[in-house]
Coordinates of N, CA and C and ligand atoms in Angstrom, one line a residue:
M288 N 1.3 3.2 -17.7 CA 0.9 4.4 -17.0 C 1.1 5.6 -17.9
S289 N 0.1 6.4 -17.9 CA 0.2 7.6 -18.9 C 1.0 8.8 -18.2
V290 N 0.8 8.9 -16.9 CA 1.5 10.0 -16.2 C 2.8 9.4 -15.7
R291 N 3.9 10.1 -16.0 CA 5.2 9.7 -15.5 C 5.9 10.9 -14.9
F292 N 6.7 10.6 -13.9 CA 7.4 11.6 -13.3 C 8.8 11.0 -12.9
V293 N 9.8 11.4 -13.8 CA 11.1 10.7 -13.7 C 12.1 11.7 -13.1
I294 N 12.9 11.3 -12.2 CA 13.9 12.2 -11.6 C 15.3 11.5 -11.7
D295 N 16.3 12.4 -11.7 CA 17.7 11.9 -11.5 C 17.9 11.9 -10.0
S296 N 17.8 10.7 -9.4 CA 17.7 10.6 -7.9 C 18.7 11.4 -7.1
L297 N 20.0 11.2 -7.5 CA 21.1 11.8 -6.7 C 21.1 13.3 -6.9
D298 N 20.7 13.7 -8.1 CA 20.7 15.2 -8.4 C 19.5 15.8 -7.6
F299 N 18.4 15.1 -7.5 CA 17.2 15.5 -6.8 C 17.6 15.7 -5.3
V300 N 18.4 14.8 -4.7 CA 18.8 14.9 -3.3 C 19.8 16.1 -3.2
R301 N 20.8 16.2 -4.0 CA 21.8 17.2 -3.9 C 21.2 18.6 -4.0
N302 N 20.1 18.8 -4.7 CA 19.5 20.1 -4.8 C 18.3 20.2 -3.9
A303 N 18.2 19.3 -2.9 CA 17.1 19.3 -1.9 C 15.8 19.6 -2.5
R304 N 15.5 18.9 -3.6 CA 14.2 19.2 -4.3 C 13.0 18.6 -3.6
V305 N 11.9 19.2 -3.8 CA 10.6 18.7 -3.3 C 9.6 18.7 -4.4
H306 N 8.9 17.6 -4.6 CA 7.8 17.6 -5.6 C 6.5 17.1 -5.0
H307 N 5.5 17.9 -5.2 CA 4.1 17.5 -4.7 C 3.3 17.2 -5.9
G308 N 2.3 16.4 -5.7 CA 1.4 16.1 -6.9 C 0.2 15.3 -6.5
K309 N -0.6 15.0 -7.4 CA -1.8 14.1 -7.2 C -1.7 13.0 -8.3
I310 N -2.1 11.8 -7.8 CA -2.1 10.7 -8.8 C -3.6 10.1 -8.7
P311 N -4.2 10.1 -9.9 CA -5.5 9.4 -9.9 C -5.3 7.9 -9.8
L312 N -6.1 7.3 -9.0 CA -5.9 5.9 -8.7 C -5.9 5.0 -10.0
V313 N -6.7 5.5 -11.0 CA -6.7 4.9 -12.3 C -5.4 4.7 -12.9
E314 N -4.4 5.6 -12.6 CA -3.1 5.6 -13.2 C -2.2 4.5 -12.7
L315 N -2.6 4.0 -11.5 CA -1.7 3.0 -10.8 C -2.2 1.6 -11.2
T316 N -1.6 1.2 -12.3 CA -2.1 -0.1 -13.0 C -1.9 -1.3 -12.1
R317 N -0.8 -1.4 -11.5 CA -0.5 -2.6 -10.7 C -1.3 -2.7 -9.4
L318 N -1.9 -1.5 -9.0 CA -2.6 -1.5 -7.8 C -4.1 -2.0 -8.0
Q319 N -4.5 -2.0 -9.3 CA -5.9 -2.3 -9.6 C -6.4 -3.6 -9.0
S320 N -5.6 -4.6 -8.9 CA -6.1 -5.9 -8.4 C -6.4 -5.8 -6.9
Y321 N -6.0 -4.8 -6.2 CA -6.3 -4.6 -4.8 C -7.5 -3.8 -4.6
L322 N -8.0 -3.1 -5.7 CA -9.0 -2.1 -5.5 C -10.4 -2.6 -5.8
F323 N -11.4 -2.1 -5.1 CA -12.8 -2.5 -5.3 C -13.2 -1.6 -6.5
D324 N -12.8 -0.4 -6.6 CA -13.0 0.5 -7.7 C -11.9 1.5 -7.8
S325 N -11.7 2.2 -8.9 CA -10.5 3.0 -9.0 C -10.8 4.5 -8.9
R326 N -11.9 4.8 -8.1 CA -12.3 6.2 -7.9 C -11.3 6.9 -6.9
G327 N -11.1 8.2 -7.2 CA -10.3 8.9 -6.2 C -8.9 9.2 -6.7
E328 N -8.2 9.9 -5.9 CA -6.8 10.2 -6.2 C -6.0 10.4 -4.9
L329 N -4.7 10.2 -5.0 CA -3.9 10.3 -3.9 C -3.0 11.5 -4.0
M330 N -2.7 12.1 -2.8 CA -1.7 13.2 -2.8 C -0.4 12.6 -2.5
F331 N 0.6 13.2 -3.1 CA 2.0 12.7 -2.8 C 3.0 13.8 -2.7
A332 N 4.1 13.5 -1.9 CA 5.2 14.5 -1.9 C 6.5 13.6 -1.8
V333 N 7.4 14.0 -2.6 CA 8.7 13.4 -2.6 C 9.8 14.5 -2.3
S334 N 10.6 14.2 -1.4 CA 11.7 15.2 -1.1 C 13.0 14.5 -1.0
G335 N 14.0 15.2 -1.4 CA 15.4 14.7 -1.4 C 16.2 15.4 -0.2
S336 N 16.9 14.5 0.5 CA 17.7 15.1 1.6 C 18.8 14.1 2.0
F337 N 19.6 14.4 3.0 CA 20.6 13.5 3.5 C 20.2 13.1 4.9
D338 N 20.5 11.8 5.3 CA 20.1 11.3 6.6 C 21.3 11.7 7.6
E339 N 21.2 11.2 8.8 CA 22.1 11.6 9.8 C 23.5 11.1 9.6
H340 N 23.6 10.1 8.7 CA 25.0 9.5 8.3 C 25.4 10.1 7.0
N341 N 24.7 11.2 6.6 CA 25.0 11.9 5.3 C 24.8 11.0 4.1
K342 N 23.9 10.1 4.2 CA 23.5 9.2 3.1 C 22.4 9.9 2.3
P343 N 22.4 9.9 1.0 CA 21.3 10.5 0.3 C 20.0 9.7 0.4
M344 N 18.9 10.4 0.6 CA 17.7 9.6 0.7 C 16.5 10.4 0.2
L345 N 15.5 9.6 -0.2 CA 14.2 10.2 -0.7 C 13.2 9.9 0.4
Q346 N 12.4 10.9 0.7 CA 11.3 10.8 1.6 C 10.0 10.9 0.8
I347 N 9.2 9.9 1.1 CA 7.9 9.8 0.3 C 6.8 9.9 1.3
V348 N 5.8 10.7 1.0 CA 4.6 10.8 1.7 C 3.4 10.6 0.8
V349 N 2.5 9.7 1.1 CA 1.4 9.5 0.2 C 0.1 9.5 1.1
K350 N -0.9 10.2 0.7 CA -2.1 10.3 1.5 C -3.3 10.2 0.6
G351 N -4.4 9.7 1.2 CA -5.6 9.7 0.4 C -6.5 8.5 0.8
E352 N -7.7 8.5 0.2 CA -8.6 7.4 0.5 C -8.8 6.5 -0.8
M353 N -8.8 5.2 -0.6 CA -9.1 4.3 -1.7 C -10.0 3.2 -1.3
N354 N -10.8 2.7 -2.2 CA -11.7 1.6 -2.0 C -11.0 0.3 -2.3
L355 N -10.6 -0.4 -1.3 CA -9.9 -1.7 -1.5 C -11.0 -2.8 -1.5
C356 N -10.5 -3.9 -2.0 CA -11.3 -5.1 -2.0 C -10.8 -5.9 -0.8
C357 N -11.7 -6.3 0.1 CA -11.4 -7.1 1.2 C -10.9 -8.4 0.8
Q358 N -9.7 -8.8 1.3 CA -9.1 -10.1 0.9 C -9.9 -11.3 1.3
R359 N -10.8 -11.1 2.3 CA -11.6 -12.2 2.8 C -13.0 -12.3 2.1
C360 N -13.7 -11.2 2.1 CA -15.1 -11.3 1.6 C -15.3 -10.6 0.3
L361 N -14.2 -10.0 -0.3 CA -14.2 -9.3 -1.5 C -15.1 -8.1 -1.6
G362 N -15.6 -7.7 -0.4 CA -16.4 -6.5 -0.4 C -15.6 -5.2 -0.3
K363 N -16.3 -4.0 -0.4 CA -15.6 -2.8 -0.4 C -15.1 -2.4 1.0
L364 N -13.8 -2.0 1.0 CA -13.2 -1.7 2.2 C -12.5 -0.3 2.0
V365 N -13.1 0.7 2.7 CA -12.5 2.0 2.6 C -11.2 2.1 3.4
H366 N -10.2 2.5 2.7 CA -8.9 2.5 3.4 C -8.3 3.9 3.3
T367 N -7.9 4.4 4.4 CA -7.2 5.7 4.4 C -5.7 5.5 4.5
L368 N -5.1 5.9 3.4 CA -3.7 5.7 3.3 C -3.0 6.9 3.9
D369 N -2.0 6.6 4.7 CA -1.2 7.7 5.3 C 0.2 7.1 5.4
L370 N 0.9 7.2 4.3 CA 2.2 6.4 4.2 C 3.4 7.4 4.2
Q371 N 4.3 7.0 5.0 CA 5.6 7.8 4.9 C 6.7 6.8 4.9
S372 N 7.6 7.0 4.0 CA 8.8 6.1 4.0 C 10.0 6.8 3.5
C373 N 11.1 6.3 4.0 CA 12.4 6.9 3.7 C 13.2 5.8 2.9
L374 N 13.7 6.2 1.8 CA 14.5 5.3 1.0 C 15.9 5.8 0.8
I375 N 16.9 5.0 1.3 CA 18.3 5.4 1.2 C 18.8 5.1 -0.2
L376 N 19.4 6.0 -0.9 CA 19.9 5.8 -2.2 C 21.3 5.1 -2.1
V377 N 21.4 3.9 -2.8 CA 22.7 3.3 -2.7 C 23.3 3.1 -4.1
N378 N 24.6 2.9 -4.2 CA 25.3 2.8 -5.5 C 25.3 1.5 -6.2
D379 N 25.3 0.4 -5.4 CA 25.4 -0.9 -6.0 C 24.6 -2.0 -5.3
E380 N 24.5 -3.1 -5.9 CA 23.8 -4.3 -5.3 C 24.3 -4.7 -3.9
E381 N 25.6 -4.6 -3.8 CA 26.3 -5.0 -2.5 C 25.8 -4.1 -1.3
E382 N 25.7 -2.8 -1.6 CA 25.2 -1.9 -0.6 C 23.8 -2.1 -0.3
L383 N 23.1 -2.5 -1.4 CA 21.6 -2.7 -1.3 C 21.4 -3.9 -0.3
D384 N 22.2 -4.9 -0.4 CA 22.1 -6.1 0.4 C 22.1 -5.8 1.9
Q385 N 23.0 -4.8 2.2 CA 23.1 -4.4 3.6 C 21.8 -3.9 4.2
Y386 N 21.1 -3.2 3.3 CA 19.8 -2.6 3.8 C 18.7 -3.7 3.8
D387 N 18.9 -4.7 3.1 CA 17.9 -5.8 3.1 C 17.8 -6.5 4.5
D388 N 19.0 -6.5 5.2 CA 19.0 -7.0 6.5 C 18.5 -6.1 7.6
D389 N 18.3 -4.9 7.2 CA 17.9 -3.9 8.2 C 16.4 -3.6 8.0
D390 N 15.6 -3.8 9.0 CA 14.1 -3.6 8.9 C 13.7 -2.2 9.0
T391 N 14.6 -1.4 9.5 CA 14.2 0.0 9.8 C 14.3 1.0 8.6
V392 N 15.2 0.7 7.8 CA 15.4 1.5 6.6 C 15.4 0.6 5.3
D393 N 14.9 1.2 4.2 CA 15.0 0.5 3.0 C 16.0 1.2 2.1
G394 N 16.7 0.4 1.3 CA 17.7 0.9 0.4 C 17.1 0.8 -1.0
I395 N 17.5 1.6 -1.9 CA 17.1 1.6 -3.3 C 18.3 2.0 -4.2
L396 N 18.4 1.4 -5.3 CA 19.5 1.7 -6.2 C 19.3 3.1 -6.8
A397 N 20.3 4.0 -6.6 CA 20.2 5.3 -7.2 C 20.3 5.3 -8.7
T398 N 19.3 5.8 -9.4 CA 19.4 5.8 -10.8 C 19.2 7.2 -11.3
S399 N 19.5 7.5 -12.5 CA 19.4 8.8 -13.1 C 18.0 9.0 -13.8
D400 N 17.3 7.9 -13.8 CA 15.9 8.0 -14.4 C 14.9 7.2 -13.6
M401 N 14.8 7.6 -12.3 CA 13.9 7.0 -11.4 C 12.5 7.4 -11.6
D402 N 11.6 6.5 -11.8 CA 10.2 6.8 -12.0 C 9.5 6.9 -10.7
V403 N 9.3 8.1 -10.2 CA 8.7 8.3 -8.9 C 7.4 7.7 -8.7
L404 N 6.5 7.7 -9.7 CA 5.2 7.2 -9.5 C 5.2 5.7 -9.4
Q405 N 6.1 5.1 -10.1 CA 6.4 3.6 -10.0 C 6.8 3.3 -8.6
L406 N 7.7 4.1 -8.1 CA 8.2 4.0 -6.7 C 7.1 4.1 -5.7
I407 N 6.3 5.1 -5.9 CA 5.1 5.3 -4.9 C 4.2 4.1 -5.0
E408 N 3.9 3.6 -6.2 CA 3.1 2.5 -6.3 C 3.6 1.2 -5.6
D409 N 4.9 1.0 -5.7 CA 5.6 0.0 -5.0 C 5.4 0.1 -3.5
E410 N 5.6 1.3 -3.0 CA 5.4 1.6 -1.5 C 4.0 1.3 -1.1
I411 N 3.0 1.7 -1.9 CA 1.6 1.5 -1.5 C 1.3 0.0 -1.5
I412 N 1.8 -0.7 -2.4 CA 1.5 -2.1 -2.5 C 2.1 -2.9 -1.3
L413 N 3.3 -2.5 -1.0 CA 4.0 -3.0 0.2 C 3.2 -2.8 1.5
N414 N 2.7 -1.6 1.5 CA 1.9 -1.1 2.7 C 0.6 -1.8 2.8
L415 N 0.0 -2.1 1.7 CA -1.3 -2.7 1.7 C -1.4 -4.2 2.1
S416 N -0.4 -4.9 1.8 CA -0.4 -6.4 1.9 C -0.8 -6.8 3.4
I417 N -0.5 -5.9 4.3 CA -0.8 -6.2 5.7 C -2.2 -5.7 6.2
S418 N -2.8 -4.9 5.4 CA -4.0 -4.2 5.9 C -5.3 -4.4 5.1
S419 N -5.2 -5.2 4.0 CA -6.4 -5.2 3.1 C -7.5 -6.2 3.5
R420 N -7.9 -6.1 4.7 CA -9.0 -6.9 5.2 C -9.9 -6.0 6.1
H421 N -11.2 -6.3 6.1 CA -12.1 -5.7 7.1 C -11.7 -6.1 8.5
Q422 N -12.1 -5.3 9.5 CA -12.0 -5.7 10.9 C -13.0 -6.9 11.0
E423 N -12.7 -7.8 12.0 CA -13.5 -9.0 12.2 C -15.0 -8.7 12.2
N424 N -15.4 -7.7 12.9 CA -16.8 -7.4 13.1 C -17.4 -6.7 11.9
E425 N -16.6 -6.2 11.0 CA -17.1 -5.5 9.8 C -17.1 -6.4 8.6
C426 N -16.5 -7.5 8.6 CA -16.4 -8.3 7.4 C -17.6 -9.1 7.2
S427 N -18.2 -9.1 6.1 CA -19.5 -9.7 5.8 C -19.4 -11.2 5.9
I428 N -18.2 -11.8 5.6 CA -18.0 -13.2 5.6 C -18.1 -13.8 7.0
E429 N -17.7 -12.9 8.0 CA -17.7 -13.4 9.4 C -19.2 -13.8 9.8
S430 N -20.1 -12.9 9.4 CA -21.5 -13.2 9.9 C -22.0 -14.4 9.1
R431 N -21.6 -14.6 7.9 CA -22.0 -15.8 7.1 C -21.4 -17.1 7.8
V432 N -20.2 -17.0 8.1 CA -19.5 -18.1 8.8 C -20.2 -18.4 10.1
A433 N -20.5 -17.4 10.8 CA -21.1 -17.5 12.1 C -22.5 -18.2 12.0
A434 N -23.2 -17.8 11.0 CA -24.5 -18.4 10.8 C -24.4 -19.9 10.4
D435 N -23.4 -20.2 9.5 CA -23.2 -21.6 9.1 C -22.8 -22.5 10.3
K436 N -22.0 -21.9 11.2 CA -21.5 -22.6 12.4 C -22.7 -22.9 13.3
E437 N -23.6 -22.0 13.5 CA -24.7 -22.2 14.3 C -25.6 -23.3 13.7
M438 N -25.8 -23.2 12.4 CA -26.6 -24.2 11.7 C -26.0 -25.6 11.9
S439 N -24.7 -25.7 11.8 CA -24.1 -27.1 11.9 C -24.0 -27.6 13.3
T440 N -23.9 -26.7 14.3 CA -23.8 -27.2 15.7 C -25.2 -27.5 16.2
H441 N -26.2 -26.8 15.7 CA -27.6 -27.1 16.2 C -28.5 -27.4 15.1
P442 N -28.2 -28.4 14.2 CA -29.1 -28.6 13.1 C -30.5 -29.0 13.5
F443 N -30.6 -29.8 14.6 CA -31.9 -30.3 15.0 C -32.7 -29.2 15.7
A444 N -32.0 -28.4 16.4 CA -32.6 -27.3 17.0 C -33.3 -26.4 16.0
K445 N -32.6 -26.2 14.9 CA -33.1 -25.3 13.8 C -34.3 -26.0 13.2
L446 N -34.2 -27.3 12.9 CA -35.3 -28.0 12.3 C -36.5 -27.9 13.2
A447 N -36.3 -28.1 14.5 CA -37.4 -28.1 15.5 C -38.0 -26.7 15.4
G448 N -37.2 -25.7 15.3 CA -37.7 -24.3 15.2 C -38.5 -24.1 14.0
L449 N -38.1 -24.7 12.9 CA -38.8 -24.6 11.6 C -40.2 -25.2 11.7
K450 N -40.2 -26.5 12.3 CA -41.4 -27.2 12.4 C -42.5 -26.4 13.2
K451 N -42.0 -25.8 14.3 CA -42.9 -25.1 15.2 C -43.6 -24.0 14.4
T452 N -42.7 -23.2 13.5 CA -43.3 -22.1 12.9 C -44.2 -22.4 11.7
H453 N -44.0 -23.6 11.2 CA -44.9 -24.0 10.0 C -46.0 -24.9 10.4
Ligands
LIG157 ZN1 -14.4 -8.5 4.4

């Protein structure tokens, strides 16, 4: 990745810093395998704050449109990303394990050289794995399967139909 944005995570939170930016999709190298093409860019915001238990956390917001590759038919799937996540900064692996059991919050190891774009890419990929398919009625493979099904259930009917027209 040519664009990098590295923060000292705890320092970022203590100073209640906020950073906005744009990321061209081309820069997100690990995301490429999910994409139909790498046109466009995403808007992002990262802010540091403390949660209600006074734990340091990073809030990430990512928005934008991307052309995904449908996991079923491999066609273009326009996806509007509207992602918001909160990551609690923890000090060690043990504390991290506690958050692994909790589905509502994610923990992440607090480091002094956290690559924010890397983090954002991780969040996007996590978010995509559940949604990278067309709707049933929009997926081109559905109509193909439906046509095959009709052919196999009524092969003679089709043949009869063909005979009649020729
Ligand atoms: Zn599809």
